[in-house]
Coordinates of C-alpha atoms in Angstrom, one line a residue:
M1192 CA 0.1 -0.1 -0.1
A1193 CA 1.5 3.3 -0.9
T1194 CA 2.2 5.6 1.9
T1195 CA 1.0 9.3 2.4
L1196 CA 3.9 10.7 1.4
D1197 CA 3.3 9.0 -1.8
L1198 CA 0.1 9.9 -1.9
N1199 CA 0.4 13.2 -1.4
N1200 CA 3.3 13.4 -4.6
I1201 CA 0.7 11.9 -6.8
I1202 CA -1.7 14.3 -6.0
T1203 CA 0.6 16.9 -6.3
Q1204 CA 1.3 15.9 -10.2
M1205 CA -2.5 15.3 -10.5
E1206 CA -2.7 19.3 -9.7
T1207 CA 0.2 20.2 -11.9
G1208 CA -2.4 19.1 -14.7
K1209 CA 0.4 18.4 -17.0
Q1210 CA -0.3 15.0 -19.2
D1211 CA 3.0 13.6 -18.6
S1212 CA 2.9 14.1 -15.2
V1213 CA 0.3 12.4 -14.7
L1214 CA 0.6 9.7 -16.6
R1215 CA 3.8 8.9 -15.2
A1216 CA 2.8 9.6 -11.3
L1217 CA -0.6 7.4 -11.9
Q1218 CA 1.2 4.4 -13.8
T1219 CA 3.3 4.2 -10.6
Y1220 CA 0.5 4.5 -8.4
N1221 CA -1.8 1.8 -10.3
K1222 CA 1.3 -0.9 -9.9
E1223 CA 1.3 -0.6 -6.9
M1224 CA -2.3 -0.8 -5.9
N1225 CA -3.2 -3.3 -8.6
L1226 CA -3.9 -6.5 -6.4
C1227 CA -4.7 -3.7 -3.3
F1228 CA -8.4 -4.3 -2.1
T1229 CA -8.3 -3.1 1.5
F1230 CA -7.8 0.7 2.5
S1231 CA -6.5 2.7 5.8
R1232 CA -8.9 4.6 7.1
E1233 CA -5.9 7.3 7.7
E1234 CA -5.5 8.0 4.0
E1235 CA -9.2 8.0 3.4
Q1236 CA -9.3 12.0 2.6
D1237 CA -6.6 11.5 0.6
R1238 CA -8.2 9.0 -1.6
E1239 CA -11.3 11.0 -2.3
H1240 CA -8.8 14.1 -3.3
L1241 CA -7.4 11.6 -5.8
G1242 CA -10.2 10.1 -6.9
E1243 CA -11.4 14.1 -7.9
L1244 CA -8.8 15.1 -9.3
V1245 CA -9.2 12.0 -11.4
I1246 CA -12.7 12.4 -12.5
D1247 CA -12.3 16.6 -13.3
F1248 CA -9.0 15.2 -15.7
L1249 CA -11.6 12.7 -17.6
K1250 CA -13.5 15.4 -18.9
L1251 CA -10.4 16.9 -20.7
E1252 CA -8.9 15.9 -23.9
L1253 CA -6.4 13.2 -23.2
Q1254 CA -4.2 10.8 -25.1
P1255 CA -5.5 6.6 -24.9
S1256 CA -3.0 6.4 -22.5
C1257 CA -3.9 8.9 -20.5
Q1258 CA -7.3 7.8 -20.3
L1259 CA -6.0 4.2 -19.2
A1260 CA -4.2 5.1 -16.4
C1261 CA -6.6 7.5 -14.6
L1262 CA -9.6 4.7 -15.2
E1263 CA -7.2 2.4 -13.8
T1264 CA -6.9 4.3 -10.7
V1265 CA -10.8 5.1 -10.4
R1266 CA -11.4 0.9 -10.5
I1267 CA -8.9 0.5 -8.4
L1268 CA -10.3 3.9 -5.4
S1269 CA -13.9 2.5 -6.6
R1270 CA -13.1 -0.9 -4.5
D1271 CA -13.2 1.0 -1.2
K1272 CA -16.2 1.5 0.0
H1273 CA -16.1 4.3 2.1
C1274 CA -14.6 6.5 -0.5
Q1275 CA -17.1 6.9 -3.2
G1276 CA -18.0 10.2 -3.0
P1277 CA -16.1 11.5 -5.9
F1278 CA -17.3 8.7 -8.5
I1279 CA -21.5 9.0 -7.4
S1280 CA -22.3 12.2 -9.3
H1281 CA -24.5 12.8 -12.0
S1282 CA -21.5 14.3 -13.5
A1283 CA -18.7 12.0 -12.6
M1284 CA -21.1 8.5 -13.5
S1285 CA -21.8 10.3 -17.0
T1286 CA -17.9 11.2 -17.7
L1287 CA -17.3 7.4 -16.8
A1288 CA -20.4 6.0 -18.9
H1289 CA -19.0 8.3 -21.8
Y1290 CA -15.7 5.8 -21.8
A1291 CA -17.8 2.8 -21.5
G1292 CA -19.4 3.7 -24.4
L1293 CA -22.6 4.2 -22.8
V1294 CA -25.2 7.3 -24.4
V1295 CA -26.5 8.5 -22.0
T1296 CA -29.8 9.7 -22.7
S1297 CA -31.7 13.4 -23.1
A1298 CA -33.9 11.9 -20.0
A1299 CA -30.9 12.8 -17.4
E1300 CA -30.3 16.5 -18.3
D1301 CA -32.2 17.9 -15.6
V1302 CA -30.6 15.9 -13.0
L1303 CA -27.7 17.0 -14.0
Q1304 CA -28.3 20.7 -12.2
G1305 CA -28.2 19.3 -8.8
P1306 CA -26.1 17.5 -6.3
V1307 CA -27.2 14.0 -5.3
D1308 CA -27.7 13.6 -1.4
G1309 CA -25.2 14.1 0.7
E1310 CA -23.2 16.0 -2.2
G1311 CA -21.6 19.7 -1.1
E1312 CA -21.5 22.7 -2.7
E1313 CA -17.8 21.5 -4.4
G1314 CA -20.0 18.8 -6.1
E1315 CA -22.8 21.1 -7.5
E1316 CA -19.8 23.3 -8.7
R1317 CA -18.5 19.9 -10.7
E1318 CA -21.8 19.1 -11.8
N1319 CA -22.5 22.2 -13.2
G1320 CA -18.8 23.0 -15.3
S1321 CA -19.3 19.0 -16.5
L1322 CA -22.9 19.5 -18.0
E1323 CA -21.5 20.2 -21.5
V1324 CA -19.1 16.9 -21.2
A1325 CA -21.6 14.8 -19.7
N1326 CA -24.7 15.4 -22.0
K1327 CA -22.1 14.4 -25.1
P1328 CA -23.1 11.7 -27.1
S1329 CA -21.0 8.7 -26.2
P1330 CA -18.7 7.8 -29.2
P1331 CA -19.9 4.3 -31.4
S1332 CA -18.6 1.5 -29.7
E1333 CA -16.5 0.1 -32.2
N1334 CA -14.1 3.4 -32.1
L1335 CA -13.7 3.4 -28.3
D1336 CA -10.2 1.8 -26.9
L1337 CA -10.8 -1.3 -25.9
E1338 CA -8.8 -1.1 -23.0
V1339 CA -10.5 2.2 -21.6
N1340 CA -13.5 0.9 -22.5
A1341 CA -13.3 -2.7 -20.0
E1342 CA -11.6 0.1 -17.7
A1343 CA -14.8 1.9 -17.0
L1344 CA -16.9 -1.2 -16.6
K1345 CA -15.5 -2.6 -14.3
S1346 CA -15.2 1.2 -12.3
I1347 CA -18.9 1.6 -12.8
C1348 CA -19.8 -2.3 -11.3
N1349 CA -17.4 -1.7 -8.4
I1350 CA -19.6 1.7 -8.2
L1351 CA -22.9 -0.2 -7.9
L1352 CA -21.8 -3.1 -6.2
H1353 CA -20.6 -0.7 -3.2
S1354 CA -22.8 2.5 -3.5
E1355 CA -26.6 2.4 -3.4
T1356 CA -26.4 6.3 -4.3
G1357 CA -24.5 5.5 -7.3
Q1358 CA -27.5 2.5 -8.3
V1359 CA -29.9 5.4 -7.9
V1360 CA -27.8 7.9 -10.4
A1361 CA -27.2 4.6 -13.1
A1362 CA -31.3 4.7 -13.0
D1363 CA -31.1 8.3 -13.1
L1364 CA -28.7 8.8 -16.5
H1365 CA -30.3 5.9 -17.8
L1366 CA -27.8 3.3 -17.8
I1367 CA -29.7 0.2 -19.0
T1368 CA -30.3 2.1 -22.6
G1369 CA -27.2 2.1 -23.2
V1370 CA -26.3 -0.9 -21.9
A1371 CA -29.0 -2.7 -24.5
E1372 CA -27.7 -0.2 -26.9
R1373 CA -24.2 -2.5 -26.4
L1374 CA -25.7 -5.2 -26.3
K1375 CA -27.0 -4.4 -29.7
Q1376 CA -23.7 -4.2 -31.0
R1377 CA -22.8 -7.5 -30.3
H1378 CA -21.2 -8.8 -33.6
I1379 CA -18.8 -6.1 -33.9
P1380 CA -16.1 -7.9 -34.6
S1381 CA -13.2 -5.8 -32.8
W1382 CA -14.8 -6.5 -29.4
N1383 CA -13.0 -8.7 -27.1
H1384 CA -13.9 -11.2 -24.0
E1385 CA -13.2 -8.8 -22.0
V1386 CA -15.8 -6.1 -22.8
C1387 CA -18.6 -8.8 -23.5
F1388 CA -18.2 -10.1 -19.9
Y1389 CA -18.4 -6.5 -18.4
I1390 CA -21.1 -4.9 -20.0
L1391 CA -22.8 -8.4 -18.8
R1392 CA -21.7 -8.0 -15.7
L1393 CA -23.3 -4.7 -15.7
T1394 CA -26.6 -5.6 -16.9
F1395 CA -26.5 -8.2 -14.3
L1396 CA -26.1 -5.7 -11.5
L1397 CA -28.4 -2.8 -12.6
T1398 CA -31.1 -5.7 -13.1
A1399 CA -30.6 -7.8 -9.8
L1400 CA -29.6 -4.2 -8.0
R1401 CA -33.0 -2.3 -8.9
V1402 CA -36.3 -3.8 -9.4
D1403 CA -37.5 -0.7 -11.9
I1404 CA -34.2 -0.6 -14.2
R1405 CA -35.4 -4.7 -14.2
A1406 CA -38.4 -3.8 -15.3
Q1407 CA -37.7 -1.4 -17.9
L1408 CA -35.3 -3.6 -19.6
A1409 CA -37.8 -6.3 -19.5
Q1410 CA -40.5 -4.7 -20.9
Q1411 CA -39.5 -1.1 -22.5
L1412 CA -35.7 -2.4 -24.1
H1413 CA -37.1 -6.3 -25.0
G1414 CA -34.4 -7.0 -22.7
V1415 CA -36.1 -10.8 -23.0
T1416 CA -35.1 -10.9 -26.7
L1417 CA -32.1 -9.4 -26.9
L1418 CA -30.3 -11.7 -23.9
G1419 CA -31.4 -14.5 -25.6
N1420 CA -29.8 -13.8 -29.3
Y1421 CA -26.8 -12.9 -27.2
L1422 CA -26.7 -16.3 -26.0
E1423 CA -27.5 -17.8 -29.3
D1424 CA -24.3 -15.6 -30.7
T1425 CA -22.0 -16.9 -27.7
L1426 CA -22.9 -20.3 -27.9
N1427 CA -22.9 -19.8 -32.1
L1428 CA -25.9 -21.2 -32.4
C1429 CA -27.9 -22.4 -35.3
W1430 CA -31.3 -23.9 -35.8
I1431 CA -32.1 -27.3 -37.7
D1432 CA -35.6 -27.4 -36.4
T1433 CA -38.5 -24.9 -34.8
L1434 CA -37.2 -24.8 -31.1
E1435 CA -34.3 -27.2 -31.6
T1436 CA -30.3 -26.1 -32.0
A1437 CA -27.3 -26.9 -33.0
R1438 CA -23.6 -25.2 -32.3
A1439 CA -23.0 -23.5 -35.7
G1440 CA -20.4 -26.2 -38.2
S1441 CA -22.0 -29.5 -36.3
E1442 CA -25.3 -29.6 -37.1
G1443 CA -24.6 -33.1 -37.8
I1444 CA -23.0 -34.0 -34.6
P1445 CA -25.2 -34.3 -31.1
P1446 CA -24.4 -31.8 -28.0
K1447 CA -22.4 -34.5 -25.9
E1448 CA -19.9 -35.0 -28.8
L1449 CA -18.4 -31.8 -29.4
P1450 CA -15.2 -30.3 -28.1
P1451 CA -15.8 -28.1 -25.2
L1452 CA -16.7 -25.1 -24.5
T1453 CA -14.2 -22.6 -23.8
R1454 CA -14.0 -20.5 -20.5
Q1455 CA -15.1 -17.3 -21.9
Q1456 CA -18.0 -18.5 -23.8
I1457 CA -19.3 -20.3 -20.2
E1458 CA -18.6 -16.8 -18.6
L1459 CA -20.6 -14.7 -21.4
A1460 CA -23.4 -17.5 -21.2
M1461 CA -23.4 -17.7 -17.2
E1462 CA -23.9 -14.2 -16.9
E1463 CA -27.6 -13.9 -18.8
E1464 CA -30.9 -13.8 -16.8
A1465 CA -33.8 -14.1 -19.3
A1466 CA -34.9 -14.9 -22.5
D1467 CA -37.9 -14.8 -25.1
Y1468 CA -39.1 -18.3 -23.1
R1469 CA -39.5 -21.0 -25.6
H1470 CA -36.5 -19.5 -27.9
L1471 CA -34.5 -19.4 -24.3
G1472 CA -35.3 -22.9 -23.7
A1473 CA -34.6 -24.3 -26.6
I1474 CA -30.9 -22.8 -26.1
L1475 CA -30.6 -23.9 -22.5
R1476 CA -31.1 -27.6 -23.3
H1477 CA -28.1 -26.8 -25.8
C1478 CA -26.6 -25.7 -22.9
L1479 CA -27.8 -29.0 -21.1
L1480 CA -26.5 -31.2 -23.7
S1481 CA -23.2 -29.5 -24.0
C1482 CA -20.0 -30.0 -21.8
A1483 CA -17.2 -26.8 -20.4
D1484 CA -13.5 -27.6 -20.7
G1485 CA -13.4 -29.4 -16.9
E1486 CA -15.1 -31.1 -14.5
E1487 CA -15.4 -28.3 -12.3
L1488 CA -16.0 -25.3 -14.8
N1489 CA -18.9 -28.4 -16.5
D1490 CA -20.6 -28.5 -12.8
E1491 CA -20.6 -24.7 -12.4
F1492 CA -22.1 -24.4 -16.4
H1493 CA -25.1 -26.8 -16.1
G1494 CA -25.9 -25.4 -12.4
H1495 CA -26.6 -22.0 -13.7
T1496 CA -28.5 -23.5 -17.1
V1497 CA -30.7 -25.8 -14.6
N1498 CA -31.3 -22.6 -12.5
L1499 CA -32.1 -20.5 -15.5
L1500 CA -34.5 -23.3 -17.0
G1501 CA -35.9 -23.2 -13.0
N1502 CA -37.2 -19.8 -14.1
L1503 CA -39.0 -20.2 -17.4
P1504 CA -42.7 -20.6 -16.9
V1505 CA -44.3 -24.4 -16.7
P1506 CA -45.8 -24.3 -19.9
C1507 CA -42.8 -24.1 -22.3
L1508 CA -40.7 -27.1 -20.3
D1509 CA -42.0 -29.4 -23.1
V1510 CA -39.0 -27.6 -25.3
L1511 CA -36.6 -30.0 -23.4
V1512 CA -38.6 -32.7 -25.2
M1513 CA -39.2 -31.4 -28.3
P1514 CA -36.0 -32.5 -30.8
K1515 CA -36.9 -35.7 -32.5
V1516 CA -35.4 -39.1 -31.8
Q1517 CA -31.6 -39.7 -33.3
Q1518 CA -29.5 -42.1 -32.9
C1519 CA -27.7 -41.7 -29.5
S1520 CA -30.2 -40.5 -28.0
T1521 CA -32.0 -41.3 -24.9
E1522 CA -35.6 -42.4 -26.4
S1523 CA -38.9 -43.8 -24.0
Q1524 CA -42.3 -43.9 -25.7
G1525 CA -40.5 -42.1 -29.0
I1526 CA -39.6 -38.8 -27.3
N1527 CA -36.2 -37.8 -26.9
M1528 CA -35.1 -37.8 -23.6
D1529 CA -31.5 -36.4 -23.6
A1530 CA -32.4 -33.9 -21.4
A1531 CA -34.6 -35.6 -18.9
D1532 CA -31.8 -37.5 -18.2
M1533 CA -29.3 -35.4 -18.3
L1534 CA -31.3 -33.4 -15.1
L1535 CA -31.1 -37.1 -13.4
E1536 CA -27.7 -37.4 -13.9
F1537 CA -27.2 -33.9 -12.1
M1538 CA -29.8 -34.2 -10.0
E1539 CA -27.6 -37.4 -8.4
R1540 CA -24.7 -35.9 -8.7
K1541 CA -25.5 -33.6 -6.2
I1542 CA -27.0 -36.1 -3.9
N1543 CA -23.8 -37.6 -4.2
Q1544 CA -21.6 -33.9 -3.3
G1545 CA -24.0 -33.9 -0.7
H1546 CA -22.9 -29.8 -0.2
K1547 CA -25.0 -26.7 0.5
L1548 CA -27.9 -28.8 -0.9
K1549 CA -30.9 -26.0 -0.9
E1550 CA -28.7 -24.3 -3.2
T1551 CA -27.0 -27.2 -5.4
L1552 CA -30.1 -30.0 -5.2
L1553 CA -33.4 -28.1 -4.8
P1554 CA -33.6 -26.4 -8.8
S1555 CA -33.0 -29.4 -10.3
L1556 CA -35.3 -31.2 -8.3
N1557 CA -38.0 -28.8 -8.2
L1558 CA -37.2 -28.7 -12.2
L1559 CA -37.8 -32.3 -12.4
T1560 CA -41.4 -32.4 -10.5
E1561 CA -42.4 -29.6 -12.7
S1562 CA -41.6 -31.4 -16.1
A1563 CA -42.9 -34.7 -14.7
R1564 CA -46.3 -33.0 -13.7
I1565 CA -47.1 -31.7 -17.1
H1566 CA -45.7 -33.5 -19.3
R1567 CA -47.2 -37.6 -19.1
E1568 CA -44.1 -39.2 -21.0
T1569 CA -41.7 -37.6 -18.7
R1570 CA -42.9 -38.6 -16.1
K1571 CA -42.9 -42.2 -16.9
F1572 CA -39.2 -42.2 -17.9
L1573 CA -38.2 -40.5 -14.9
R1574 CA -40.3 -43.2 -12.7
S1575 CA -38.8 -45.7 -14.9
K1576 CA -35.4 -44.7 -13.8
V1577 CA -36.1 -43.7 -9.8
L1578 CA -38.9 -45.7 -8.7
P1579 CA -38.3 -49.2 -10.9
P1580 CA -41.1 -51.8 -10.0
L1581 CA -40.1 -52.9 -6.5
R1582 CA -38.3 -56.7 -6.2
E1583 CA -36.3 -56.0 -2.9
V1584 CA -38.8 -55.5 -0.2
R1585 CA -36.3 -57.2 2.9
N1586 CA -34.7 -53.4 2.9
R1587 CA -36.4 -50.2 3.9
P1588 CA -36.8 -47.5 1.5
E1589 CA -34.4 -45.1 2.7
V1590 CA -31.8 -48.2 2.8
G1591 CA -29.5 -48.9 0.0
S1592 CA -27.7 -46.7 -3.1
S1593 CA -30.3 -46.8 -5.4
L1594 CA -31.6 -43.3 -6.9
R1595 CA -34.7 -44.3 -4.5
N1596 CA -32.9 -45.1 -2.0
K1597 CA -31.1 -41.7 -1.9
L1598 CA -34.4 -39.4 -2.1
V1599 CA -36.4 -41.4 0.5
R1600 CA -33.5 -40.5 2.9
L1601 CA -33.9 -36.7 1.9
M1602 CA -37.1 -37.0 3.1
T1603 CA -36.1 -36.8 7.0
H1604 CA -33.2 -34.4 6.1
I1605 CA -32.6 -31.6 9.0
D1606 CA -33.4 -28.8 6.1
T1607 CA -37.6 -28.6 5.5
D1608 CA -37.1 -27.3 2.3
V1609 CA -34.9 -30.3 1.1
K1610 CA -37.1 -32.6 2.8
D1611 CA -39.9 -30.9 1.3
C1612 CA -39.2 -31.2 -2.4
A1613 CA -37.4 -34.4 -2.0
A1614 CA -40.9 -35.9 -1.0
E1615 CA -43.0 -33.6 -3.3
F1616 CA -40.6 -35.3 -6.3
L1617 CA -41.3 -38.9 -5.4
F1618 CA -44.9 -38.0 -4.4
V1619 CA -45.3 -36.8 -8.2
L1620 CA -44.0 -39.9 -9.6
C1621 CA -46.6 -41.7 -7.3
K1622 CA -49.0 -39.6 -9.3
E1623 CA -50.0 -38.0 -6.0
N1624 CA -51.6 -41.3 -4.9
V1625 CA -51.1 -41.9 -1.2
S1626 CA -51.0 -45.5 -1.1
R1627 CA -48.4 -45.6 -4.2
F1628 CA -46.7 -42.8 -1.9
I1629 CA -46.6 -45.3 0.8
K1630 CA -45.6 -48.5 -1.0
Y1631 CA -42.1 -47.2 -2.2
T1632 CA -41.3 -45.0 0.4
G1633 CA -42.5 -46.3 4.0
Y1634 CA -45.6 -44.6 5.8
G1635 CA -43.1 -43.1 8.3
N1636 CA -41.5 -41.4 5.8
A1637 CA -44.9 -40.3 3.9
A1638 CA -46.2 -39.0 6.9
G1639 CA -44.6 -35.4 7.3
L1640 CA -46.1 -35.1 3.7
L1641 CA -49.1 -36.5 3.8
A1642 CA -49.6 -34.5 7.0
A1643 CA -49.0 -31.1 5.7
R1644 CA -52.4 -32.1 3.0
G1645 CA -54.4 -33.3 5.4
L1646 CA -53.9 -36.6 3.5
L1647 CA -53.3 -39.2 6.1
R1648 CA -57.0 -40.5 5.6
V1649 CA -57.0 -39.5 1.7
G1650 CA -56.5 -42.5 -0.6
K1651 CA -57.3 -40.8 -4.0
D1652 CA -55.3 -39.4 -7.0
L1653 CA -54.9 -35.5 -6.3
G1654 CA -53.4 -34.8 -9.6
N1655 CA -54.7 -34.9 -13.6
Y1656 CA -52.8 -38.2 -14.7
S1657 CA -53.7 -41.2 -16.7
D1658 CA -55.0 -44.1 -15.8
D1659 CA -52.2 -47.2 -17.1
E1660 CA -52.2 -50.1 -15.1
E1661 CA -49.9 -51.2 -12.6
S1662 CA -47.0 -53.1 -13.1
E1663 CA -46.2 -55.5 -9.6
T1664 CA -43.0 -58.2 -9.5
E1665 CA -43.5 -61.3 -8.5
E1666 CA -41.6 -60.5 -5.4
Y1667 CA -44.0 -57.7 -4.0
K1668 CA -47.0 -59.6 -5.0
E1669 CA -45.7 -62.6 -2.7
A1670 CA -44.8 -60.6 0.2
K1671 CA -47.0 -57.7 0.3
A1672 CA -49.4 -59.3 2.6
N1673 CA -46.3 -59.4 5.2
I1674 CA -44.9 -55.8 4.5
N1675 CA -45.3 -53.1 7.1
P1676 CA -46.5 -50.4 5.8
I1677 CA -44.9 -47.9 8.0
T1678 CA -41.5 -49.2 7.4
G1679 CA -42.1 -50.3 4.1
V1680 CA -40.4 -53.6 4.1
V1681 CA -41.5 -57.6 5.6
E1682 CA -39.8 -57.2 8.9
D1683 CA -39.5 -60.9 10.8
E1684 CA -42.9 -61.7 13.1
K1685 CA -42.2 -60.2 16.7
P1686 CA -43.5 -62.3 20.1
D1687 CA -46.4 -60.2 21.2
P1688 CA -45.8 -58.6 24.6
M1689 CA -49.3 -59.3 25.5
E1690 CA -49.7 -62.4 25.0
G1691 CA -50.6 -65.1 27.8
M1692 CA -52.2 -61.2 29.9
T1693 CA -55.4 -61.3 30.8
E1694 CA -58.2 -58.9 29.9
E1695 CA -58.1 -57.6 33.0
E1696 CA -54.0 -57.3 33.1
K1697 CA -53.9 -55.5 29.6
E1698 CA -56.8 -52.6 30.9
Y1699 CA -54.5 -52.6 33.6
E1700 CA -51.3 -51.4 30.9
A1701 CA -53.1 -49.8 28.3
M1702 CA -54.3 -47.2 31.9
K1703 CA -51.3 -47.2 32.7
L1704 CA -50.3 -46.1 29.1
V1705 CA -52.7 -43.5 29.4
Q1706 CA -51.8 -41.6 33.1
M1707 CA -48.1 -41.6 31.5
F1708 CA -49.5 -40.4 27.8
D1709 CA -51.0 -38.0 30.3
R1710 CA -48.1 -36.3 33.1
L1711 CA -46.2 -36.0 30.0
S1712 CA -49.1 -34.0 28.4
R1713 CA -49.6 -31.8 31.9
T1714 CA -46.1 -30.8 32.1
N1715 CA -45.6 -29.8 28.2
M1716 CA -42.9 -32.7 27.6
I1717 CA -44.9 -33.7 24.7
Q1718 CA -48.4 -33.1 22.5
P1719 CA -50.6 -36.4 21.8
M1720 CA -52.3 -36.0 18.6
Q1721 CA -55.1 -37.4 16.6
L1722 CA -55.4 -38.3 13.0
G1723 CA -59.3 -35.8 12.2
M1724 CA -61.6 -37.0 10.0
D1725 CA -60.3 -34.7 7.6
G1726 CA -57.0 -36.3 7.3
T1727 CA -55.6 -33.3 9.6
M1728 CA -53.6 -34.0 13.0
R1729 CA -55.6 -32.5 15.7
E1730 CA -55.0 -32.7 19.9
M1731 CA -55.6 -35.3 22.2
T1732 CA -57.9 -35.0 24.7
L1733 CA -57.7 -37.6 27.9
E1734 CA -61.5 -38.7 26.7
D1735 CA -60.0 -39.9 23.7
L1736 CA -56.9 -41.8 25.3
H1737 CA -59.5 -43.4 27.3
N1738 CA -61.8 -43.8 24.3
Q1739 CA -58.6 -45.6 22.5
T1740 CA -58.0 -48.2 25.4
H1741 CA -61.7 -49.0 25.5
S1742 CA -61.6 -49.1 21.6
P1743 CA -58.3 -49.4 20.5
V1744 CA -58.9 -51.0 16.4
I1745 CA -59.9 -47.7 15.1
R1746 CA -61.9 -49.1 11.4
S1747 CA -60.3 -47.6 8.1
E1748 CA -61.9 -45.3 6.4
E1749 CA -60.0 -45.3 3.7
P1750 CA -61.5 -46.5 0.3
A1751 CA -60.3 -49.9 -1.3
N1752 CA -57.0 -49.8 -2.6
T1753 CA -57.3 -49.2 -6.1
D1754 CA -54.1 -47.8 -7.6
D1755 CA -53.2 -51.4 -8.7
A1756 CA -55.6 -51.0 -11.8
D1757 CA -54.6 -47.1 -12.6
E1758 CA -50.5 -47.0 -11.9
D1759 CA -48.1 -46.8 -14.7
N1760 CA -45.0 -47.7 -15.6

């Protein structure tokens, strides 16, 4: 970190106004501070003064080398969240936008006349004195020095990240309009990766931090189509059929066999926020089936693809199964299931990793759930992979290494979101049929979802699903009568603990149990509950406990099990 003496010397050189002196001083400062991200509070005022001088200097006619040095200094200084003052005025932001190639619209002209809240008279003088420069149209993007352009974009990103006032000024200046114009210029061959990346990063920050800017981009500037086209160009796609893509020059090669995408393509693709939904869905399907260079980057790329797919309207998810079946495709009932198969692999990989399941697993789990809910063929394919016909009835549903076992284990996960999503996925694969759900998971594991939905006494289908015949294995049919519905497995017969006891002794033991429950209930150690006629749980009173001891056998009011006649494969 530069000493106070060094910083004062740089300020002195700046005050001379000579480009050569300023260039040498700033280059020295930039070289020494390039990797600095923490700053001394003692030098805060000096850094602010330096920032003011640099911004004022940028308003002059400068050589490209001097422009670059000034903007590098702004980038470094704007890392300090306590020294944003010189950069968050309308005048300063307009100057940076000029160098970034972002056109400041005339709608911002009136706000340039006054300071932002918290700015003093000095700031007002700077703004009034620079009005002519601030309102000057930005040069065409293709004529800008790319290094200068990139440094200005980085500086604006830093300011937006650290300053709420800067965000307000960016909205006042309609920076998103200039960003949209730059996104339309994606075909300019002279653009390098760094410029493209930071334009997208700026788009992300503006829309993530300001709801009004997000709405402006989506509604007024057609951001959906704009970003979708940008993503399509980044991946170099062509359209070989309606809503079916291929990489340009490789139309006959399956995405899985294409060369890995470069890191630059991945970084640009992952910056996208939204696109025309069905159009974007087809592009994202291509991303899902493509691979990146390296396992870690590939996992990150697919993770962002899944996150964006999960934000598409549910009816648009059918684009995942629209492409025709190819020779190397995963096929089910004549439907291309490449995307569903890849999502399933991605989901299982995240389960196996077991790290931050809420952030990494839930997007793919929710996406598969919604796809299975609305698309019959997808549900049947997923069910064949996740819930194949039962053969092993000696092990509990949560014990084992199959995907069903892993998902059932998640149904008792400590994180309620993970638990609920895993149960919901399996419930949908069971066509929301309670008996079938219990069959594959066990009543103990299923009770949480069933209780939350008031389905503990309901045995009918809830969703709008097709009626297909059950396909049970011989092993399951033979063991069905001996399966414990609570655990979901065949258990060895256990001795009757009340064998040999008289009726009086049984009643005596039952009353002891009632009294123990009563004591625990009175001391709030437990709260006995009872299943109501509506399928929900309600508080159990002492009278209920007494009735249970005299009428322990509760007849089931559920209809006969009819799921054997309508379960699909």
